[in-house]
Short mmCIF file of C-alpha atoms in Angstrom, two decimals:
data_model
loop_
_atom_site.label_atom_id
_atom_site.label_comp_id
_atom_site.label_asym_id
_atom_site.label_seq_id
_atom_site.Cartn_x
_atom_site.Cartn_y
_atom_site.Cartn_z
CA MET A 1 -3.49 83.76 135.22
CA THR A 2 -3.17 81.75 138.44
CA ALA A 3 -0.87 78.74 138.33
CA GLN A 4 -2.35 75.35 139.15
CA LEU A 5 -1.49 74.21 142.66
CA ASN A 6 -1.08 70.63 143.85
CA ALA A 7 -0.18 69.33 140.39
CA THR A 8 1.36 65.92 140.03
CA ARG A 9 4.92 65.60 138.77
CA GLN A 10 3.53 64.07 135.55
CA GLN A 11 1.22 67.07 135.01
CA TRP A 12 4.10 69.45 135.63
CA LEU A 13 6.37 67.57 133.21
CA ALA A 14 3.75 67.57 130.45
CA ALA A 15 3.24 71.33 130.79
CA ARG A 16 6.97 71.91 130.99
CA LEU A 17 7.61 69.97 127.78
CA ASP A 18 4.95 72.02 125.97
CA LEU A 19 6.65 75.21 127.17
CA LEU A 20 10.05 73.84 126.16
CA GLU A 21 8.93 73.65 122.53
CA GLU A 22 7.91 77.30 122.66
CA GLU A 23 11.22 78.25 124.30
CA LYS A 24 13.14 76.41 121.57
CA GLU A 25 11.15 78.22 118.88
CA LEU A 26 11.91 81.55 120.54
CA THR A 27 15.62 80.64 120.57
CA ARG A 28 15.49 79.83 116.86
CA GLN A 29 13.75 83.16 116.17
CA SER A 30 16.36 84.96 118.25
CA ASP A 31 19.18 83.30 116.29
CA ALA A 32 17.57 84.32 113.00
CA LEU A 33 17.10 87.89 114.25
CA ALA A 34 20.77 88.05 115.30
CA ILE A 35 21.77 87.15 111.73
CA LYS A 36 19.61 89.95 110.35
CA ARG A 37 21.09 92.34 112.92
CA ARG A 38 24.61 91.51 111.71
CA GLN A 39 23.51 91.98 108.09
CA LEU A 40 22.35 95.57 108.55
CA PRO A 41 24.11 97.98 106.16
CA ARG A 42 27.08 99.92 107.55
CA VAL A 43 27.33 103.72 107.72
CA ARG A 44 30.84 105.14 107.55
CA ILE A 45 31.66 107.54 110.41
CA ASP A 46 33.78 110.40 109.11
CA LYS A 47 32.99 112.87 111.89
CA GLU A 48 35.76 113.30 114.47
CA TYR A 49 34.38 112.51 117.93
CA ARG A 50 36.62 113.05 120.96
CA PHE A 51 36.31 111.41 124.37
CA ASP A 52 37.94 111.93 127.75
CA THR A 53 39.20 108.64 129.16
CA GLN A 54 41.50 107.53 131.97
CA GLY A 55 44.18 107.11 129.30
CA GLY A 56 43.73 110.64 127.97
CA ASN A 57 41.81 112.22 125.12
CA ALA A 58 40.74 109.63 122.54
CA SER A 59 38.97 109.35 119.20
CA LEU A 60 36.20 106.88 118.42
CA LYS A 61 38.76 104.81 116.57
CA ASP A 62 41.00 104.81 119.64
CA LEU A 63 38.21 103.20 121.68
CA PHE A 64 38.59 100.03 119.61
CA GLY A 65 41.94 99.42 121.34
CA GLY A 66 43.27 97.37 118.44
CA ARG A 67 40.10 95.29 118.06
CA SER A 68 37.82 95.20 115.01
CA GLN A 69 34.51 95.69 116.86
CA LEU A 70 33.24 98.17 119.44
CA LEU A 71 30.14 98.08 121.63
CA VAL A 72 29.08 101.30 123.37
CA TYR A 73 26.52 101.50 126.15
CA HIS A 74 24.99 104.99 126.20
CA PHE A 75 24.79 105.48 129.96
CA MET A 76 22.41 108.18 131.25
CA PHE A 77 24.68 110.45 133.26
CA GLY A 78 24.38 114.10 132.27
CA PRO A 79 26.60 116.90 133.55
CA ASP A 80 23.82 118.01 135.94
CA TYR A 81 23.34 114.56 137.48
CA SER A 82 24.77 113.88 140.94
CA ALA A 83 24.56 110.11 140.33
CA GLY A 84 24.09 107.84 137.35
CA CYS A 85 20.63 106.79 136.25
CA PRO A 86 19.59 103.92 138.57
CA SER A 87 18.18 101.93 135.65
CA CYS A 88 21.42 102.27 133.67
CA SER A 89 23.30 101.49 136.88
CA SER A 90 21.41 98.25 137.42
CA ILE A 91 22.20 97.25 133.83
CA ALA A 92 25.85 98.26 134.34
CA ASP A 93 26.10 96.04 137.42
CA GLY A 94 26.35 93.20 134.92
CA PHE A 95 29.17 94.72 132.84
CA ASN A 96 32.07 93.81 135.14
CA GLY A 97 31.85 90.11 134.49
CA VAL A 98 31.27 90.54 130.76
CA PHE A 99 33.60 93.18 129.31
CA VAL A 100 36.80 91.20 129.93
CA HIS A 101 35.40 88.33 127.87
CA LEU A 102 34.36 90.71 125.08
CA GLU A 103 37.82 92.25 125.03
CA ASN A 104 39.31 88.80 124.54
CA HIS A 105 36.92 88.06 121.70
CA ASP A 106 37.86 90.97 119.41
CA VAL A 107 35.16 93.26 120.85
CA ALA A 108 35.99 96.48 122.70
CA PHE A 109 33.46 97.70 125.25
CA TRP A 110 32.87 101.20 126.63
CA ALA A 111 30.20 102.98 128.58
CA VAL A 112 29.87 106.57 127.35
CA SER A 113 28.15 109.50 129.11
CA ARG A 114 28.09 113.28 128.85
CA ALA A 115 29.14 113.97 132.45
CA PRO A 116 32.76 115.04 133.06
CA LEU A 117 35.22 112.19 133.46
CA GLU A 118 35.99 113.00 137.09
CA LYS A 119 32.28 112.68 137.97
CA LEU A 120 32.04 109.37 136.11
CA GLU A 121 35.17 108.03 137.82
CA ALA A 122 33.89 109.02 141.27
CA PHE A 123 30.58 107.22 140.68
CA LYS A 124 32.44 104.24 139.23
CA ARG A 125 34.47 103.97 142.45
CA ARG A 126 31.30 104.24 144.51
CA MET A 127 29.71 101.39 142.55
CA ASP A 128 32.92 99.31 142.55
CA TRP A 129 32.89 98.94 138.76
CA GLY A 130 35.91 98.17 136.59
CA PHE A 131 34.63 98.54 133.02
CA PRO A 132 35.97 101.44 130.89
CA TRP A 133 33.87 104.61 130.93
CA ALA A 134 34.43 107.65 128.71
CA SER A 135 33.06 111.17 128.76
CA SER A 136 31.62 112.45 125.47
CA GLY A 137 30.72 115.86 126.91
CA GLY A 138 32.92 117.77 124.49
CA SER A 139 31.50 116.23 121.31
CA ASP A 140 28.27 115.67 119.37
CA PHE A 141 28.41 111.92 119.94
CA ASN A 142 25.32 111.67 122.17
CA THR A 143 23.35 114.03 119.96
CA ASP A 144 24.24 112.22 116.75
CA PHE A 145 23.33 108.82 118.20
CA SER A 146 19.99 110.08 119.56
CA VAL A 147 20.69 109.76 123.28
CA TRP A 148 20.75 113.46 124.22
CA PHE A 149 18.34 116.23 123.33
CA SER A 150 18.32 119.95 123.99
CA PRO A 151 15.70 121.81 126.05
CA GLU A 152 14.52 123.42 122.79
CA GLN A 153 13.99 120.03 121.14
CA GLN A 154 12.12 118.89 124.23
CA ARG A 155 9.81 121.91 124.20
CA ARG A 156 9.19 121.89 120.44
CA GLY A 157 8.46 118.19 120.12
CA GLU A 158 11.62 117.57 118.08
CA ILE A 159 12.90 114.58 120.07
CA GLU A 160 13.38 111.51 117.86
CA TYR A 161 14.12 108.63 120.24
CA ASN A 162 13.81 104.92 119.59
CA TYR A 163 12.99 105.71 115.95
CA ARG A 164 9.87 107.72 116.68
CA ARG A 165 9.04 111.34 117.45
CA GLU A 166 7.81 112.34 120.89
CA PRO A 167 5.20 115.04 121.56
CA PRO A 168 6.30 118.42 122.91
CA ALA A 169 6.90 118.66 126.63
CA PRO A 170 4.41 121.00 128.30
CA GLU A 171 5.79 124.15 129.89
CA PRO A 172 5.45 123.79 133.68
CA PRO A 173 5.10 126.69 136.09
CA ALA A 174 8.48 127.74 137.50
CA HIS A 175 7.72 126.11 140.87
CA GLN A 176 6.41 122.82 139.45
CA PRO A 177 8.44 119.98 137.89
CA LEU A 178 7.50 118.66 134.47
CA SER A 179 5.39 115.50 134.36
CA ALA A 180 6.46 112.31 132.61
CA GLU A 181 4.12 112.61 129.63
CA THR A 182 6.89 112.51 127.02
CA VAL A 183 8.36 109.22 128.21
CA PRO A 184 5.39 106.83 128.20
CA GLU A 185 7.55 103.69 127.83
CA TRP A 186 9.06 104.29 131.25
CA ARG A 187 5.99 104.99 133.33
CA ASP A 188 2.78 103.55 134.65
CA SER A 189 2.04 106.90 136.31
CA GLU A 190 3.80 110.20 136.82
CA GLU A 191 5.32 109.20 140.13
CA PRO A 192 7.91 106.60 139.00
CA ILE A 193 9.70 108.93 136.59
CA VAL A 194 9.78 111.70 139.21
CA GLN A 195 11.16 109.19 141.70
CA ILE A 196 13.88 107.92 139.40
CA ALA A 197 14.88 111.44 138.33
CA SER A 198 15.30 112.38 141.98
CA MET A 199 17.78 109.50 142.41
CA THR A 200 20.04 111.28 139.93
CA GLY A 201 19.67 114.61 141.72
CA THR A 202 17.70 116.16 138.86
CA ASP A 203 14.14 116.97 137.81
CA VAL A 204 12.17 115.13 135.12
CA PRO A 205 12.99 117.38 132.14
CA THR A 206 16.73 117.37 132.91
CA TYR A 207 16.78 113.64 133.56
CA THR A 208 14.88 112.73 130.38
CA ARG A 209 17.00 114.79 128.01
CA ASP A 210 19.61 112.02 128.32
CA ARG A 211 18.49 108.58 127.15
CA PRO A 212 19.85 105.01 127.27
CA GLY A 213 20.98 102.97 124.29
CA VAL A 214 23.56 100.65 122.82
CA SER A 215 25.50 101.16 119.60
CA ALA A 216 27.82 98.86 117.65
CA PHE A 217 30.70 99.85 115.40
CA GLU A 218 33.12 98.00 113.13
CA LEU A 219 36.62 98.92 112.02
CA ILE A 220 37.17 98.02 108.35
CA ASP A 221 40.36 98.96 106.49
CA GLY A 222 41.08 101.70 109.00
CA ALA A 223 37.63 103.32 108.78
CA VAL A 224 34.91 103.22 111.48
CA TYR A 225 31.42 102.08 110.49
CA HIS A 226 28.20 102.18 112.49
CA SER A 227 26.31 98.88 112.30
CA TYR A 228 23.55 98.92 114.93
CA SER A 229 21.80 100.93 117.65
CA SER A 230 18.97 100.02 119.99
CA TYR A 231 17.08 101.93 122.66
CA ALA A 232 14.39 101.70 125.38
CA ARG A 233 12.95 98.14 125.60
CA GLY A 234 15.54 97.10 123.02
CA LEU A 235 17.97 97.05 125.96
CA ASP A 236 15.92 94.52 127.91
CA GLY A 237 18.21 91.63 127.02
CA LEU A 238 21.19 93.48 128.53
CA TRP A 239 19.39 94.00 131.85
CA GLY A 240 20.63 90.98 133.78
CA MET A 241 18.27 91.13 136.74
CA TYR A 242 15.25 90.91 134.44
CA GLN A 243 16.54 87.75 132.78
CA TRP A 244 16.54 86.15 136.24
CA LEU A 245 13.19 87.62 137.29
CA ASP A 246 11.56 86.31 134.10
CA ARG A 247 12.39 82.83 135.40
CA ALA A 248 11.24 83.43 138.98
CA PRO A 249 7.82 82.12 140.09
CA LYS A 250 6.28 85.62 140.26
CA GLY A 251 8.16 87.05 137.28
CA ARG A 252 8.88 90.78 137.27
CA ASN A 253 6.06 91.37 139.75
CA GLU A 254 6.33 95.16 139.61
CA THR A 255 4.04 98.16 139.45
CA GLY A 256 6.65 100.93 139.39
CA ILE A 257 10.28 101.74 140.10
CA TRP A 258 11.41 99.33 142.81
CA TRP A 259 15.15 99.10 142.13
CA ARG A 260 17.85 101.34 143.58
CA HIS A 261 21.56 101.94 143.13
CA HIS A 262 22.90 98.72 144.57
CA ASP A 263 24.48 100.52 147.56
CA ARG A 264 21.20 102.22 148.50
CA TYR A 265 18.98 99.24 149.29
CA GLY A 266 17.79 99.49 152.88
CA LYS A 267 18.95 103.10 153.17
CA GLU A 268 15.98 104.98 151.75
#
């Protein structure tokens, strides 16, 4: 829909006030949804997950750091990646200014990935990030929270991501990379997913075995409980650049993967 040009200020104000009522209703719906999110039942976590951190080997309970709540961003960075997922990286660009406030509001924050800690720390230095980042490579954490899947699961159609099952990935010839057919939420065509996989130094099947997500946990009477997880477009609200673009005159204005690691703009 094309916006009206040469409107009067009175016409603009009338349209803006109509939109304001819709925005207020959306805010009320969002507040009500947040209440329902907090009221989800808790699942006690009795499994012992271990993480490599800058402070040494840690349990899930250790990640709380004395706080009663923990938010984990499941960052796509597998052991075979040479760089973090550019989409996760653009989301993570907003973490630096947020995590310190969370930590001073009884909420611990961690990014967690399967890559070895030294690889995560090197990429963190490259991106000039300060938020805490742990490696879960030695545990079942990513598997149990549905953000990593094996090649066998991928081939057999046993991937359950974002609360739905994906079709089997076709077997490509040895010389040909797999297409993006199993990740329809992320593509308008095959090319974008191939392009974004290449930014991580991997092919499509390797790249898409790791997935993004966010999970929330609560510490109650010394026990850890899982309260919430969200994936795919459920992460949209955490993606800071999109909140700004949604308010720009042309909106998101995209047909494919246009973003890069923030230090790569103008270099490729």
